[in-house]
């Protein structure tokens, strides 16, 4: 028996026979502006499921604790059930999005070092930026856990940059989410896909991610297909 636990903007979570394991189904829903703009895009669920499965397996192989267990079908995977930490952990390698806007830099300006940011995961509040004191004041995680999230995110960044550069793709920035497993370990959850990363072709600087949808630049699927094909060629 498998029953729906919850439905987010892009994924549905279902129970399995094991209370510590969930089935995650990737939908074709695409949202921008924290859910205010919505569309269905054929093949997006399949592509993100395959890309995220491949990336999580790669990270696990390289020592990162992740929720990923196995890909079940074109649109579904089995994950460890986590108690999610309501933070978006962001890493930036090149200037784009809110960072570019806030500091008035050029698009894709080089940064002297990677930047790590936290945002509160809240659609109603538009995912507001949080500093460490604000996280501690609202009792979201402890100081040691903030440091663990930060260091793990940098480690993931190093591994992802290495992987993507082999695929001739620049990892501009990305958002990840963590949670606690049944043993209280901090584990990487959610997904890593072109929905949650900014990826550009190293040579042409063409966007291969959800920016194409955010900025209404046309068909997003071609970019997602390119990402999957290049990663498959590198990983397999
Ligand atoms: N391994 C996991 N265990 C439990 N929950 C998870 C896991 N991975 C992801 N989630 C949660 O599943 C939910 C559904 O994902 P989805 O990306 O569709 O939602 P979202 O719209 O981004 O988030 P939300 O609905 O929380 O605003 C999210 O709340 C996400 O944090
Ligand atoms: Mg999400």
mmCIF file of N, CA and C in Angstrom, residues 1-8 10-27 29 72-73 75-82:
data_model
loop_
_atom_site.group_PDB
_atom_site.id
_atom_site.type_symbol
_atom_site.label_atom_id
_atom_site.label_comp_id
_atom_site.label_asym_id
_atom_site.label_seq_id
_atom_site.Cartn_x
_atom_site.Cartn_y
_atom_site.Cartn_z
ATOM 1 N N UNK A 1 0.848 -1.214 0.000
ATOM 2 C CA UNK A 1 0.000 0.000 0.000
ATOM 3 C C UNK A 1 0.876 1.254 0.000
ATOM 4 N N UNK A 2 0.493 2.147 -0.870
ATOM 5 C CA UNK A 2 1.259 3.380 -0.962
ATOM 6 C C UNK A 2 0.266 4.543 -0.971
ATOM 7 N N UNK A 3 0.352 5.405 0.021
ATOM 8 C CA UNK A 3 -0.588 6.537 0.066
ATOM 9 C C UNK A 3 0.169 7.856 -0.012
ATOM 10 N N UNK A 4 -0.521 8.847 -0.566
ATOM 11 C CA UNK A 4 0.096 10.163 -0.737
ATOM 12 C C UNK A 4 0.335 10.811 0.625
ATOM 13 N N UNK A 5 1.585 11.219 0.881
ATOM 14 C CA UNK A 5 1.885 11.930 2.132
ATOM 15 C C UNK A 5 1.729 13.425 1.906
ATOM 16 N N UNK A 6 2.335 13.906 0.822
ATOM 17 C CA UNK A 6 2.257 15.352 0.555
ATOM 18 C C UNK A 6 2.584 15.628 -0.899
ATOM 19 N N UNK A 7 2.140 16.775 -1.355
ATOM 20 C CA UNK A 7 2.427 17.192 -2.718
ATOM 21 C C UNK A 7 3.047 18.581 -2.669
ATOM 22 N N UNK A 8 4.284 18.684 -3.163
ATOM 23 C CA UNK A 8 4.942 19.983 -3.225
ATOM 24 C C UNK A 8 4.721 20.601 -4.591
ATOM 25 N N UNK A 10 6.682 20.443 -7.175
ATOM 26 C CA UNK A 10 7.114 19.605 -8.305
ATOM 27 C C UNK A 10 7.118 18.100 -8.022
ATOM 28 N N UNK A 11 7.030 17.698 -6.748
ATOM 29 C CA UNK A 11 7.129 16.274 -6.445
ATOM 30 C C UNK A 11 6.005 15.826 -5.511
ATOM 31 N N UNK A 12 5.626 14.546 -5.663
ATOM 32 C CA UNK A 12 4.657 13.960 -4.740
ATOM 33 C C UNK A 12 5.378 12.911 -3.906
ATOM 34 N N UNK A 13 5.089 12.886 -2.602
ATOM 35 C CA UNK A 13 5.709 11.914 -1.710
ATOM 36 C C UNK A 13 4.669 10.877 -1.289
ATOM 37 N N UNK A 14 5.060 9.593 -1.348
ATOM 38 C CA UNK A 14 4.156 8.507 -0.971
ATOM 39 C C UNK A 14 4.800 7.629 0.101
ATOM 40 N N UNK A 15 3.954 6.987 0.901
ATOM 41 C CA UNK A 15 4.456 6.018 1.886
ATOM 42 C C UNK A 15 4.908 4.756 1.148
ATOM 43 N N UNK A 16 5.718 3.951 1.846
ATOM 44 C CA UNK A 16 6.030 2.596 1.373
ATOM 45 C C UNK A 16 5.774 1.659 2.559
ATOM 46 N N UNK A 17 6.100 0.384 2.392
ATOM 47 C CA UNK A 17 5.903 -0.551 3.505
ATOM 48 C C UNK A 17 6.846 -0.280 4.661
ATOM 49 N N UNK A 18 7.925 0.437 4.380
ATOM 50 C CA UNK A 18 8.901 0.790 5.423
ATOM 51 C C UNK A 18 8.668 2.245 5.837
ATOM 52 N N UNK A 19 8.456 2.476 7.117
ATOM 53 C CA UNK A 19 8.110 3.844 7.557
ATOM 54 C C UNK A 19 9.262 4.829 7.386
ATOM 55 N N UNK A 20 10.479 4.313 7.214
ATOM 56 C CA UNK A 20 11.629 5.216 7.028
ATOM 57 C C UNK A 20 11.964 5.455 5.560
ATOM 58 N N UNK A 21 11.143 4.907 4.673
ATOM 59 C CA UNK A 21 11.406 5.045 3.233
ATOM 60 C C UNK A 21 10.170 5.617 2.530
ATOM 61 N N UNK A 22 10.398 6.580 1.625
ATOM 62 C CA UNK A 22 9.286 7.147 0.858
ATOM 63 C C UNK A 22 9.534 6.939 -0.634
ATOM 64 N N UNK A 23 8.433 6.979 -1.378
ATOM 65 C CA UNK A 23 8.539 6.988 -2.838
ATOM 66 C C UNK A 23 8.310 8.427 -3.275
ATOM 67 N N UNK A 24 9.206 8.929 -4.106
ATOM 68 C CA UNK A 24 9.090 10.310 -4.592
ATOM 69 C C UNK A 24 8.752 10.256 -6.076
ATOM 70 N N UNK A 25 7.651 10.905 -6.465
ATOM 71 C CA UNK A 25 7.244 10.938 -7.877
ATOM 72 C C UNK A 25 7.463 12.353 -8.409
ATOM 73 N N UNK A 26 8.235 12.443 -9.480
ATOM 74 C CA UNK A 26 8.538 13.741 -10.104
ATOM 75 C C UNK A 26 7.434 14.074 -11.110
ATOM 76 N N UNK A 27 6.858 15.246 -10.996
ATOM 77 C CA UNK A 27 5.784 15.669 -11.903
ATOM 78 C C UNK A 27 6.361 16.588 -13.000
ATOM 79 N N UNK A 29 5.259 19.578 -13.379
ATOM 80 C CA UNK A 29 4.937 20.959 -12.984
ATOM 81 C C UNK A 29 6.196 21.825 -12.978
ATOM 82 N N UNK A 72 13.259 4.073 -9.322
ATOM 83 C CA UNK A 72 12.278 2.992 -9.469
ATOM 84 C C UNK A 72 11.732 2.904 -10.881
ATOM 85 N N UNK A 73 11.518 4.066 -11.487
ATOM 86 C CA UNK A 73 10.883 4.114 -12.811
ATOM 87 C C UNK A 73 11.288 5.433 -13.447
ATOM 88 N N UNK A 75 9.763 8.142 -13.582
ATOM 89 C CA UNK A 75 9.421 9.351 -12.801
ATOM 90 C C UNK A 75 9.538 9.171 -11.290
ATOM 91 N N UNK A 76 9.915 7.959 -10.853
ATOM 92 C CA UNK A 76 9.888 7.706 -9.397
ATOM 93 C C UNK A 76 11.218 7.208 -8.852
ATOM 94 N N UNK A 77 11.454 7.556 -7.592
ATOM 95 C CA UNK A 77 12.606 7.009 -6.886
ATOM 96 C C UNK A 77 12.250 6.703 -5.437
ATOM 97 N N UNK A 78 13.055 5.821 -4.817
ATOM 98 C CA UNK A 78 12.919 5.544 -3.391
ATOM 99 C C UNK A 78 13.933 6.388 -2.653
ATOM 100 N N UNK A 79 13.486 7.038 -1.591
ATOM 101 C CA UNK A 79 14.365 7.885 -0.770
ATOM 102 C C UNK A 79 14.206 7.519 0.699
ATOM 103 N N UNK A 80 15.275 7.719 1.450
ATOM 104 C CA UNK A 80 15.154 7.694 2.906
ATOM 105 C C UNK A 80 14.224 8.829 3.294
ATOM 106 N N UNK A 81 13.315 8.578 4.204
ATOM 107 C CA UNK A 81 12.434 9.663 4.666
ATOM 108 C C UNK A 81 13.203 10.527 5.668
ATOM 109 N N UNK A 82 13.234 11.805 5.407
ATOM 110 C CA UNK A 82 13.955 12.732 6.290
ATOM 111 C C UNK A 82 12.979 13.685 6.962
#
